[in-house]
mmCIF file of C-alpha atoms and ligand atoms in Angstrom:
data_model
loop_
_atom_site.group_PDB
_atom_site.id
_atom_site.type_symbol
_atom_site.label_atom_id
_atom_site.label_comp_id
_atom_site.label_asym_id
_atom_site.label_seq_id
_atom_site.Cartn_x
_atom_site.Cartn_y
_atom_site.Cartn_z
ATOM 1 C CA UNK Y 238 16.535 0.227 -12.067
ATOM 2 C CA UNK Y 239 14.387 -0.644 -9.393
ATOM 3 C CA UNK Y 240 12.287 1.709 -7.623
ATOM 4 C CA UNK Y 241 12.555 -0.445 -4.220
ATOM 5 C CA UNK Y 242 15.437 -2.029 -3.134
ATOM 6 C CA UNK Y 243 15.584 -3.804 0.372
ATOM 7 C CA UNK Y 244 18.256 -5.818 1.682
ATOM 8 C CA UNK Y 245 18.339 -7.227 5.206
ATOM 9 C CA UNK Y 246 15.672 -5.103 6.676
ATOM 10 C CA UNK Y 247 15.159 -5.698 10.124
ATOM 11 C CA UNK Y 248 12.468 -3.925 12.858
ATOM 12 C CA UNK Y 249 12.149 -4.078 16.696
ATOM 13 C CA UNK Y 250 9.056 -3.236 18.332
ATOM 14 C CA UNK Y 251 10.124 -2.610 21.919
ATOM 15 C CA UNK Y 252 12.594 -4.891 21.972
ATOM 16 C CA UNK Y 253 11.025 -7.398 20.087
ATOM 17 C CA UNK Y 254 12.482 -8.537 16.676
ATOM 18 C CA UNK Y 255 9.273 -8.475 14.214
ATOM 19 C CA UNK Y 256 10.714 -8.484 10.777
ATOM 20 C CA UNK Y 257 14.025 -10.511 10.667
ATOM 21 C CA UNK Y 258 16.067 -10.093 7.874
ATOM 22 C CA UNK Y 259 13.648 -9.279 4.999
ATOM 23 C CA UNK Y 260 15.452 -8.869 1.078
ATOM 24 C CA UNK Y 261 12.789 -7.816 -1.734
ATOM 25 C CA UNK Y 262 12.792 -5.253 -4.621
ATOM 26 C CA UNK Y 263 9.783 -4.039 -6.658
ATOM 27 C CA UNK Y 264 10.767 -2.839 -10.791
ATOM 28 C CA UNK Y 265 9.606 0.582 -11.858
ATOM 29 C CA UNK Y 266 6.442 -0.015 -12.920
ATOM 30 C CA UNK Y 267 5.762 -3.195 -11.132
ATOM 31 C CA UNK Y 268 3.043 -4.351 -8.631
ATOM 32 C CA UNK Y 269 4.270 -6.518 -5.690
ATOM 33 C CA UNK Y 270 2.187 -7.544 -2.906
ATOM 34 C CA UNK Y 271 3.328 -9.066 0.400
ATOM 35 C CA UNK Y 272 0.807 -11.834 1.579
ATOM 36 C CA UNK Y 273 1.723 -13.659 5.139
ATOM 37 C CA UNK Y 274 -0.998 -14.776 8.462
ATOM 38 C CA UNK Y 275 -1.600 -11.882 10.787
ATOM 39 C CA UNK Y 276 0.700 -10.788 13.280
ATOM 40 C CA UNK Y 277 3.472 -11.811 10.044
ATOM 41 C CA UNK Y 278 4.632 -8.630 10.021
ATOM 42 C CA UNK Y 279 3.662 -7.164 6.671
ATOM 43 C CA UNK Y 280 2.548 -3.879 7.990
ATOM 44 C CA UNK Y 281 5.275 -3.571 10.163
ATOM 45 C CA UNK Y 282 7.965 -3.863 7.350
ATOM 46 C CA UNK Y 283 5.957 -1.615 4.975
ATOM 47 C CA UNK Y 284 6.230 0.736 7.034
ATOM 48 C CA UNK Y 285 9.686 0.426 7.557
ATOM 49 C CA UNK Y 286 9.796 0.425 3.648
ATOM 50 C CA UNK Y 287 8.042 3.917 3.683
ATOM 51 C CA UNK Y 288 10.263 5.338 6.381
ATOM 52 C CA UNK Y 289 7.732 5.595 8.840
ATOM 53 C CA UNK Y 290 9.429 3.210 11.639
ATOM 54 C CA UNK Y 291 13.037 2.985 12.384
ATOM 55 C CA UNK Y 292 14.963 -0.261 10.776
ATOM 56 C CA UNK Y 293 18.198 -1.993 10.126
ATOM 57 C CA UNK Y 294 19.293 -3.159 6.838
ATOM 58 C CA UNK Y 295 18.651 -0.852 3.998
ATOM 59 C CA UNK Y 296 16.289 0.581 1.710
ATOM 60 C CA UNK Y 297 16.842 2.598 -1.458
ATOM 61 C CA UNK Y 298 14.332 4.077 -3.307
ATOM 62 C CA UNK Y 299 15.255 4.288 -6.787
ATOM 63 C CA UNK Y 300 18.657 3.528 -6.057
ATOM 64 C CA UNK Y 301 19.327 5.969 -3.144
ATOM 65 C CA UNK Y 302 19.376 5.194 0.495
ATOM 66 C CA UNK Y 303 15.775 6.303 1.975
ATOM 67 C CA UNK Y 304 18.102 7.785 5.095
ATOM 68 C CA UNK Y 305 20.137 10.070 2.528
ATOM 69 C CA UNK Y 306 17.064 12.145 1.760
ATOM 70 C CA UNK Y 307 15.572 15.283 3.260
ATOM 71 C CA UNK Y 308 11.563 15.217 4.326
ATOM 72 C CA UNK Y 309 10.425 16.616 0.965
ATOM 73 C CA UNK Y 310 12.528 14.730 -1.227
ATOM 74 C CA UNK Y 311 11.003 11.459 0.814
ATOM 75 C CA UNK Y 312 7.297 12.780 0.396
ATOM 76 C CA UNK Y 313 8.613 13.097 -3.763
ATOM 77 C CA UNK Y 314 9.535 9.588 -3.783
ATOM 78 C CA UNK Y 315 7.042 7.356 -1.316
ATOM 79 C CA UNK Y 316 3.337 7.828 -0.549
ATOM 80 C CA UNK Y 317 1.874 5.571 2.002
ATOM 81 C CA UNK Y 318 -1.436 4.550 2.254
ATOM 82 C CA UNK Y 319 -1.762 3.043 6.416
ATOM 83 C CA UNK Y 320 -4.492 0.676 7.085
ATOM 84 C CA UNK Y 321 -6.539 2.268 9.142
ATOM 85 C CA UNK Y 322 -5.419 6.212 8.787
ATOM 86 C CA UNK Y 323 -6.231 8.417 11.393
ATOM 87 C CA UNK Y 324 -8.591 10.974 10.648
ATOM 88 C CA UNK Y 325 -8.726 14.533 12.195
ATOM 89 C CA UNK Y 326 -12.432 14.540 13.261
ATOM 90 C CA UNK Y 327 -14.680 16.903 11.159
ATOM 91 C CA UNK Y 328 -12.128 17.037 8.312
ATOM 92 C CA UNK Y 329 -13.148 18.039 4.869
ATOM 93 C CA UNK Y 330 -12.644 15.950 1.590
ATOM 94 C CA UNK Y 331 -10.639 18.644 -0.215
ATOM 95 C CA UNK Y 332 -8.615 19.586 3.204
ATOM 96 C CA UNK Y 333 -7.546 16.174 3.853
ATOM 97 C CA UNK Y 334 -6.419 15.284 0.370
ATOM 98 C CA UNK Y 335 -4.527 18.662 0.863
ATOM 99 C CA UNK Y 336 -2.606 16.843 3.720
ATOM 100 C CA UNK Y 337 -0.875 15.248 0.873
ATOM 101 C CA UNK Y 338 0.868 18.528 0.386
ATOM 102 C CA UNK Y 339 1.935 18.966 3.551
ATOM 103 C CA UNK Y 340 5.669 18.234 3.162
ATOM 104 C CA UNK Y 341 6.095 21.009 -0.227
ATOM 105 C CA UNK Y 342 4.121 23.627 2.009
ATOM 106 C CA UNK Y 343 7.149 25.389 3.863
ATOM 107 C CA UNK Y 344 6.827 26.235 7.558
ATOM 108 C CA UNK Y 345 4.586 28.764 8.433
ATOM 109 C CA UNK Y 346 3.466 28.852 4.969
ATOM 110 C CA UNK Y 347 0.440 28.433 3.307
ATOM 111 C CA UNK Y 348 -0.063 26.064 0.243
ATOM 112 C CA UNK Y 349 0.685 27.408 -3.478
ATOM 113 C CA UNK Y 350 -2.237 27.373 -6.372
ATOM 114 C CA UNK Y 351 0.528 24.421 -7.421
ATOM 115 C CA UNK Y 352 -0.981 22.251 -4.259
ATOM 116 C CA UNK Y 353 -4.645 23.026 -4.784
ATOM 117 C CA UNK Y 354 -4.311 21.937 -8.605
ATOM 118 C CA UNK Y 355 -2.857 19.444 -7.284
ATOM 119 C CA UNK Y 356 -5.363 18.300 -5.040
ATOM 120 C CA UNK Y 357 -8.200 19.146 -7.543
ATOM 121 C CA UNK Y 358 -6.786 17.001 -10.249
ATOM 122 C CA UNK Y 359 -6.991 14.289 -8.086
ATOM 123 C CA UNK Y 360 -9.854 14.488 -7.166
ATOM 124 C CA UNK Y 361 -11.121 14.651 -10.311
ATOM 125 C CA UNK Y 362 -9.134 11.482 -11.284
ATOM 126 C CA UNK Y 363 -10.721 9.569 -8.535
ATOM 127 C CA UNK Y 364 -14.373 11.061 -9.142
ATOM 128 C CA UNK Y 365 -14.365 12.683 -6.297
ATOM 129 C CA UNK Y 366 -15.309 15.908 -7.188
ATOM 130 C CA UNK Y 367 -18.693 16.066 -5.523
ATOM 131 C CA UNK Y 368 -17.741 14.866 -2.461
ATOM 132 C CA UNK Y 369 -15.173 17.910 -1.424
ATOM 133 C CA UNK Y 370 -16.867 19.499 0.449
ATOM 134 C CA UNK Y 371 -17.899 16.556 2.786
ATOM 135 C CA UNK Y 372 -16.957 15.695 6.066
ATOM 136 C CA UNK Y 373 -14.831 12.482 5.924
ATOM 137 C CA UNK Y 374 -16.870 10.420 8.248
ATOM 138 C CA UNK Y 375 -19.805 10.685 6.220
ATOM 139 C CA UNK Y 376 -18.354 8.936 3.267
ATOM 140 C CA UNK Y 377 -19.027 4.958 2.836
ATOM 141 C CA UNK Y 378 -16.242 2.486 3.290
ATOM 142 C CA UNK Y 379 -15.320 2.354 -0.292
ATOM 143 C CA UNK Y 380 -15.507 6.409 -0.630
ATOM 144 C CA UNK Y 381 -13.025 6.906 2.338
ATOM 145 C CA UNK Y 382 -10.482 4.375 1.071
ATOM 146 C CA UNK Y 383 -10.670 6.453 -2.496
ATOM 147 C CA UNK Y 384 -9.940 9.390 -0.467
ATOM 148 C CA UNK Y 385 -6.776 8.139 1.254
ATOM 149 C CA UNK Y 386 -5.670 7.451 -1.995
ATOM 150 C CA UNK Y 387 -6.331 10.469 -3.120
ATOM 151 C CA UNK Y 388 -3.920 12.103 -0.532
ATOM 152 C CA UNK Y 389 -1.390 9.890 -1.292
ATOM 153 C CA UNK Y 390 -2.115 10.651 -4.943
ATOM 154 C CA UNK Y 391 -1.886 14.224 -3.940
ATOM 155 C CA UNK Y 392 1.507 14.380 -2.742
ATOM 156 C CA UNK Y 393 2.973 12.980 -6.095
ATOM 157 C CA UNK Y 394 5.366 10.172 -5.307
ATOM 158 C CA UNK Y 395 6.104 7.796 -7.885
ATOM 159 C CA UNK Y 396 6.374 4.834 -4.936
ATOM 160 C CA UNK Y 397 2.518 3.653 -3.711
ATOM 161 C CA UNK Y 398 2.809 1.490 -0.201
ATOM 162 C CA UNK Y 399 -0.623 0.089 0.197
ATOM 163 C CA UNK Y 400 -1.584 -1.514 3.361
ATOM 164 C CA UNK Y 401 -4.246 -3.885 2.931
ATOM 165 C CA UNK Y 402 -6.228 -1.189 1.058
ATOM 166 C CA UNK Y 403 -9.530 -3.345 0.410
ATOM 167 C CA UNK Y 404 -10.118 -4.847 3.665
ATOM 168 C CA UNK Y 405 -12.878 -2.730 5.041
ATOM 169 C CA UNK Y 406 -14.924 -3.186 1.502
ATOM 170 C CA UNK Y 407 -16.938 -5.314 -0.149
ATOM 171 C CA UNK Y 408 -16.091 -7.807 -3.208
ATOM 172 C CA UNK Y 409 -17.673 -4.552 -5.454
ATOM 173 C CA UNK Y 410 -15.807 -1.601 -3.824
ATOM 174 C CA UNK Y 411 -12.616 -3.804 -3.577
ATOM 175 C CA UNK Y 412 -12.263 -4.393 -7.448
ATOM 176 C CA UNK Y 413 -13.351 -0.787 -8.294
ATOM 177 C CA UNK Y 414 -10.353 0.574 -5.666
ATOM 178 C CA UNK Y 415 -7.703 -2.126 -6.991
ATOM 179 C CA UNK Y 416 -8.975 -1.452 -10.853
ATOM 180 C CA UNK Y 417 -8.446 1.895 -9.789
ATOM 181 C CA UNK Y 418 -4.566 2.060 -8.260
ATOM 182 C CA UNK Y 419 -4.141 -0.316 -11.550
ATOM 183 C CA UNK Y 420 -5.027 2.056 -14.187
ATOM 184 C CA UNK Y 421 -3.298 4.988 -11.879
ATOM 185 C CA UNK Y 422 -0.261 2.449 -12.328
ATOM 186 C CA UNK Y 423 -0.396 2.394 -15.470
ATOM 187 C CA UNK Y 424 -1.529 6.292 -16.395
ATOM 188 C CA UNK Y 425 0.885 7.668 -14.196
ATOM 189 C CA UNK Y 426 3.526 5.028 -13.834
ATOM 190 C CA UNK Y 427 3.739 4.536 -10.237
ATOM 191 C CA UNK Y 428 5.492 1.547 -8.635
ATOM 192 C CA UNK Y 429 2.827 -0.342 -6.350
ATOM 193 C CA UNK Y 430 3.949 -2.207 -3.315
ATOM 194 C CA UNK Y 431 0.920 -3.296 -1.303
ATOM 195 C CA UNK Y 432 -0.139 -6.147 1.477
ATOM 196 C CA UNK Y 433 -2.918 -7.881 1.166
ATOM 197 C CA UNK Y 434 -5.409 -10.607 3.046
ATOM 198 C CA UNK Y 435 -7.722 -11.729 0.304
ATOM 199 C CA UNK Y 436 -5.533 -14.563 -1.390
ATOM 200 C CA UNK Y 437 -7.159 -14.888 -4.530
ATOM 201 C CA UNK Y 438 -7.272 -10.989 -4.863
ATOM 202 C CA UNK Y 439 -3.716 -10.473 -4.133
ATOM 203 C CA UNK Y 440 -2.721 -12.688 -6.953
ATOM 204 C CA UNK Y 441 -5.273 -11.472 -9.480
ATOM 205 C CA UNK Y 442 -3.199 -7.679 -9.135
ATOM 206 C CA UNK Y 443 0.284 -8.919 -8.325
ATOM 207 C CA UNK Y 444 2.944 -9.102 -11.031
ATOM 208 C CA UNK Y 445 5.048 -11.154 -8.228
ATOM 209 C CA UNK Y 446 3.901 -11.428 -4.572
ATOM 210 C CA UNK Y 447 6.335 -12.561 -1.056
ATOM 211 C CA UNK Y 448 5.082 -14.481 1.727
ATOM 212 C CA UNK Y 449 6.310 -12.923 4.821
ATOM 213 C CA UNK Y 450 5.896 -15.684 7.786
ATOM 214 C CA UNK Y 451 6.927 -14.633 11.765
ATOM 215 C CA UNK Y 452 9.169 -11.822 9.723
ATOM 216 C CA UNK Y 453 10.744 -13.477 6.854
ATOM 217 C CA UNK Y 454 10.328 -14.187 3.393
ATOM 218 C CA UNK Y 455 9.098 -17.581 3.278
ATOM 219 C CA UNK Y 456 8.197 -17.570 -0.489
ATOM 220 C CA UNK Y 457 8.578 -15.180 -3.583
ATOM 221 C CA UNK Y 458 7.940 -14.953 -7.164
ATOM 222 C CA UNK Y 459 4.929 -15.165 -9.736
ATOM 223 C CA UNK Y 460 1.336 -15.382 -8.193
ATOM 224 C CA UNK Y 461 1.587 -19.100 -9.251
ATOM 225 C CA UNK Y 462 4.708 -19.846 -7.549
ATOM 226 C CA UNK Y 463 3.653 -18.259 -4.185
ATOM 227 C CA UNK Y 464 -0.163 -19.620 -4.068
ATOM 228 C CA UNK Y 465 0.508 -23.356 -3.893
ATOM 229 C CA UNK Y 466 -0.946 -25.593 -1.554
ATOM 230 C CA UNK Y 467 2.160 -26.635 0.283
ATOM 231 C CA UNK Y 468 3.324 -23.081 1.307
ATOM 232 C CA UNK Y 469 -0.573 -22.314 2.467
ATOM 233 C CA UNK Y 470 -0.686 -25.431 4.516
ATOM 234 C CA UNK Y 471 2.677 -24.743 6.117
ATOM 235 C CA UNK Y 472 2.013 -20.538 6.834
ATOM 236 C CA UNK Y 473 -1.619 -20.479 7.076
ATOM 237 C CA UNK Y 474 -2.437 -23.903 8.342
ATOM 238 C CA UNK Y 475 -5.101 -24.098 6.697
ATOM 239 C CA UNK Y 476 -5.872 -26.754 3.285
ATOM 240 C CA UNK Y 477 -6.837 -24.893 0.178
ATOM 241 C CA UNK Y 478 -7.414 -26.060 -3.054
ATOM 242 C CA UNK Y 479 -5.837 -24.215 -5.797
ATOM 243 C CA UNK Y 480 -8.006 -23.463 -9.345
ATOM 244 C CA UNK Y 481 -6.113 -22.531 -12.315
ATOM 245 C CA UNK Y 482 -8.192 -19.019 -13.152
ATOM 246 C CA UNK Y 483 -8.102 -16.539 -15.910
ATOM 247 C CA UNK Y 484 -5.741 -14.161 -13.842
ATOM 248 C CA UNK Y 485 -4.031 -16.310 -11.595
ATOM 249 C CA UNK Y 486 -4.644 -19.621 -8.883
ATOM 250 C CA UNK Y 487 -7.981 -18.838 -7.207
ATOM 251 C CA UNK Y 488 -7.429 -19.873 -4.089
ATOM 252 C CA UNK Y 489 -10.281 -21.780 -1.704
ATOM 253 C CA UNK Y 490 -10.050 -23.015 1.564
ATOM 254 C CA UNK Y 491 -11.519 -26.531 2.270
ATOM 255 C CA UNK Y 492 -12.357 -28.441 5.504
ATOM 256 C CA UNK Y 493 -9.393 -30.688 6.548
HETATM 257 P P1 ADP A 10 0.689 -8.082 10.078
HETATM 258 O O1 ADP A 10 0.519 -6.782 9.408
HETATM 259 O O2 ADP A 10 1.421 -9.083 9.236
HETATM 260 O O3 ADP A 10 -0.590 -8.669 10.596
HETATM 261 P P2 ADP A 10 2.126 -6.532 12.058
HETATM 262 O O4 ADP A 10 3.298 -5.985 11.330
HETATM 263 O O5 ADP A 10 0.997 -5.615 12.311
HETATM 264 O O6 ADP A 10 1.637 -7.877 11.335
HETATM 265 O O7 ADP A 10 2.585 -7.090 13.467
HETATM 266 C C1 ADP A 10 3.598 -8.066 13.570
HETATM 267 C C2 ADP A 10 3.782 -8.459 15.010
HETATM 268 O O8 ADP A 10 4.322 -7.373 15.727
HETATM 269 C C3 ADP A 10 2.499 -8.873 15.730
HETATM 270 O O9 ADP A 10 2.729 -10.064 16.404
HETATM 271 C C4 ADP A 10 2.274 -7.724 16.699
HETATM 272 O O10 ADP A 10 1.668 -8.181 17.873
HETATM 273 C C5 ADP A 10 3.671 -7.265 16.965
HETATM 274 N N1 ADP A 10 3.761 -5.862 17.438
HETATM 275 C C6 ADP A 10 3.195 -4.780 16.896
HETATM 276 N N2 ADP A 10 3.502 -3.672 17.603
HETATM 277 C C7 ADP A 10 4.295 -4.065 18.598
HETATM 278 C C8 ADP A 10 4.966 -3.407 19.693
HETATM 279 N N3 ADP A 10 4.876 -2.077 19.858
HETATM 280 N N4 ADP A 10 5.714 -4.167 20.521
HETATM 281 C C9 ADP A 10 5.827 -5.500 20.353
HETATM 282 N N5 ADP A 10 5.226 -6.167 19.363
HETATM 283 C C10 ADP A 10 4.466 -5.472 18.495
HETATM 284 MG MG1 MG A 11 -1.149 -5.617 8.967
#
């Protein structure tokens, strides 16, 4: 079955139609990434994916409409991971992976020893036991982004929306966070849907990949069938030259 199903999706953004009639679906157990220019409207339909925006068209979540379900069952199913989160100044490691809990912790309520071993395994699956106790904006770059997915992490969903989770880091810190949701993929079994800039990158991770272009799919299938030269010329505008690499094209732009 697959965990994502979603046909016709469509968003406005006051008044404005920004993702136009997208279809894609993402296997239990697979890792898709949506690649497309800026202003494409990736973000916009992931979060439409992870029921954070209103939409049209439909999306199921292993098999069952994403509307049908109440708030906890939602934070059981999809955990997303924003580009730039918010964070409540002066926050704590530990109490902002507990966030993650949020939606189990009934009103009024406080959270359960089940939450806080939840949040502590996670952090120790993401090393980041030492750093509970910190304030979040004293972490690095690459320390931060391992705490948001940590919170997502935290909540338990078997569905991981990822939007552009690398771009703040460094070549280094972007392989150790993408080697990291990979082996989480694989350990726990989550379903990864992600966006992504870094063209090369994206295609190194992806098991299939869609190029969104001014809010439709312009392309889809295997890294190889999405990173050609043609379809980069057309959406980007830009020239690359394609390299057959170990993992996929390795993609380099060239002066025209
Ligand atoms: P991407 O993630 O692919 O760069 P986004 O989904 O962030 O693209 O944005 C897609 C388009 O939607 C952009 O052109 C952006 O300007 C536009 N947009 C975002 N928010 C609004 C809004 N509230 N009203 C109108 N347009 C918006
Ligand atoms: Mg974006």
């Amino acid at each position: 079955m697959s965990a994502i199903e979603v046909e016709g999706l469509t968003v406005r953004l006051d008044g404005t139609l920004i993702v136009d009639g997208v279809d894609l679906d993402v296997a239990e157990g697979e890792w898709v990434t949506v690649i497309g220019p800026n202003g494409a409207g990736k973000s916009t339909a992931l979060r439409a994916i992870g029921g954070l925006l209103a939409f049209g068209g439909t999306v199921r979540w292993h098999g069952v409409p994403a509307d049908r379900l109440s708030r906890r069952e939602r934070a059981k199913a999809v955990a997303t991971v924003l580009q730039s989160p918010v964070v409540p100044p002066a926050m704590r490691v530990f109490d902002y992976v507990l966030l993650g809990r949020t939606p189990f912790i009934p009103p009024l309520g406080r959270e359960s020893a089940m939450d806080l071993a939840a949040v502590e395994e996670v952090l120790v699956a993401l090393d980041l036991e030492s750093f509970a106790g910190r304030r979040l904006e004293t972490l690095s770059g690459g320390e931060r982004q391992r705490v948001f997915l940590a919170r997502a992490l935290a909540q338990g969903a078997g569905i991981l929306l990822l939007d552009e989770p690398t771009s703040a880091l460094d070549i280094g810190h972007q392989q150790e966070v993408l080697e990291l949701v990979d082996r989480l993929r694989a350990e726990r079994g989550l379903t990864v849907l992600a966006t992504m800039h870094d063209l090369t990158t994206a295609g190194e991770y992806a098991d299939r990949m869609f190029l969104l272009a001014a809010g439709r799919v312009a392309a889809s299938g295997t890294p190889a069938e999405v990173l050609t030269e043609p379809h980069l010329a057309e959406h980007y505008r830009v020239k690359v030259r394609i390299i057959e690499g170990d993992r996929g094209p390795l993609v380099v732009a060239v002066r025209g």
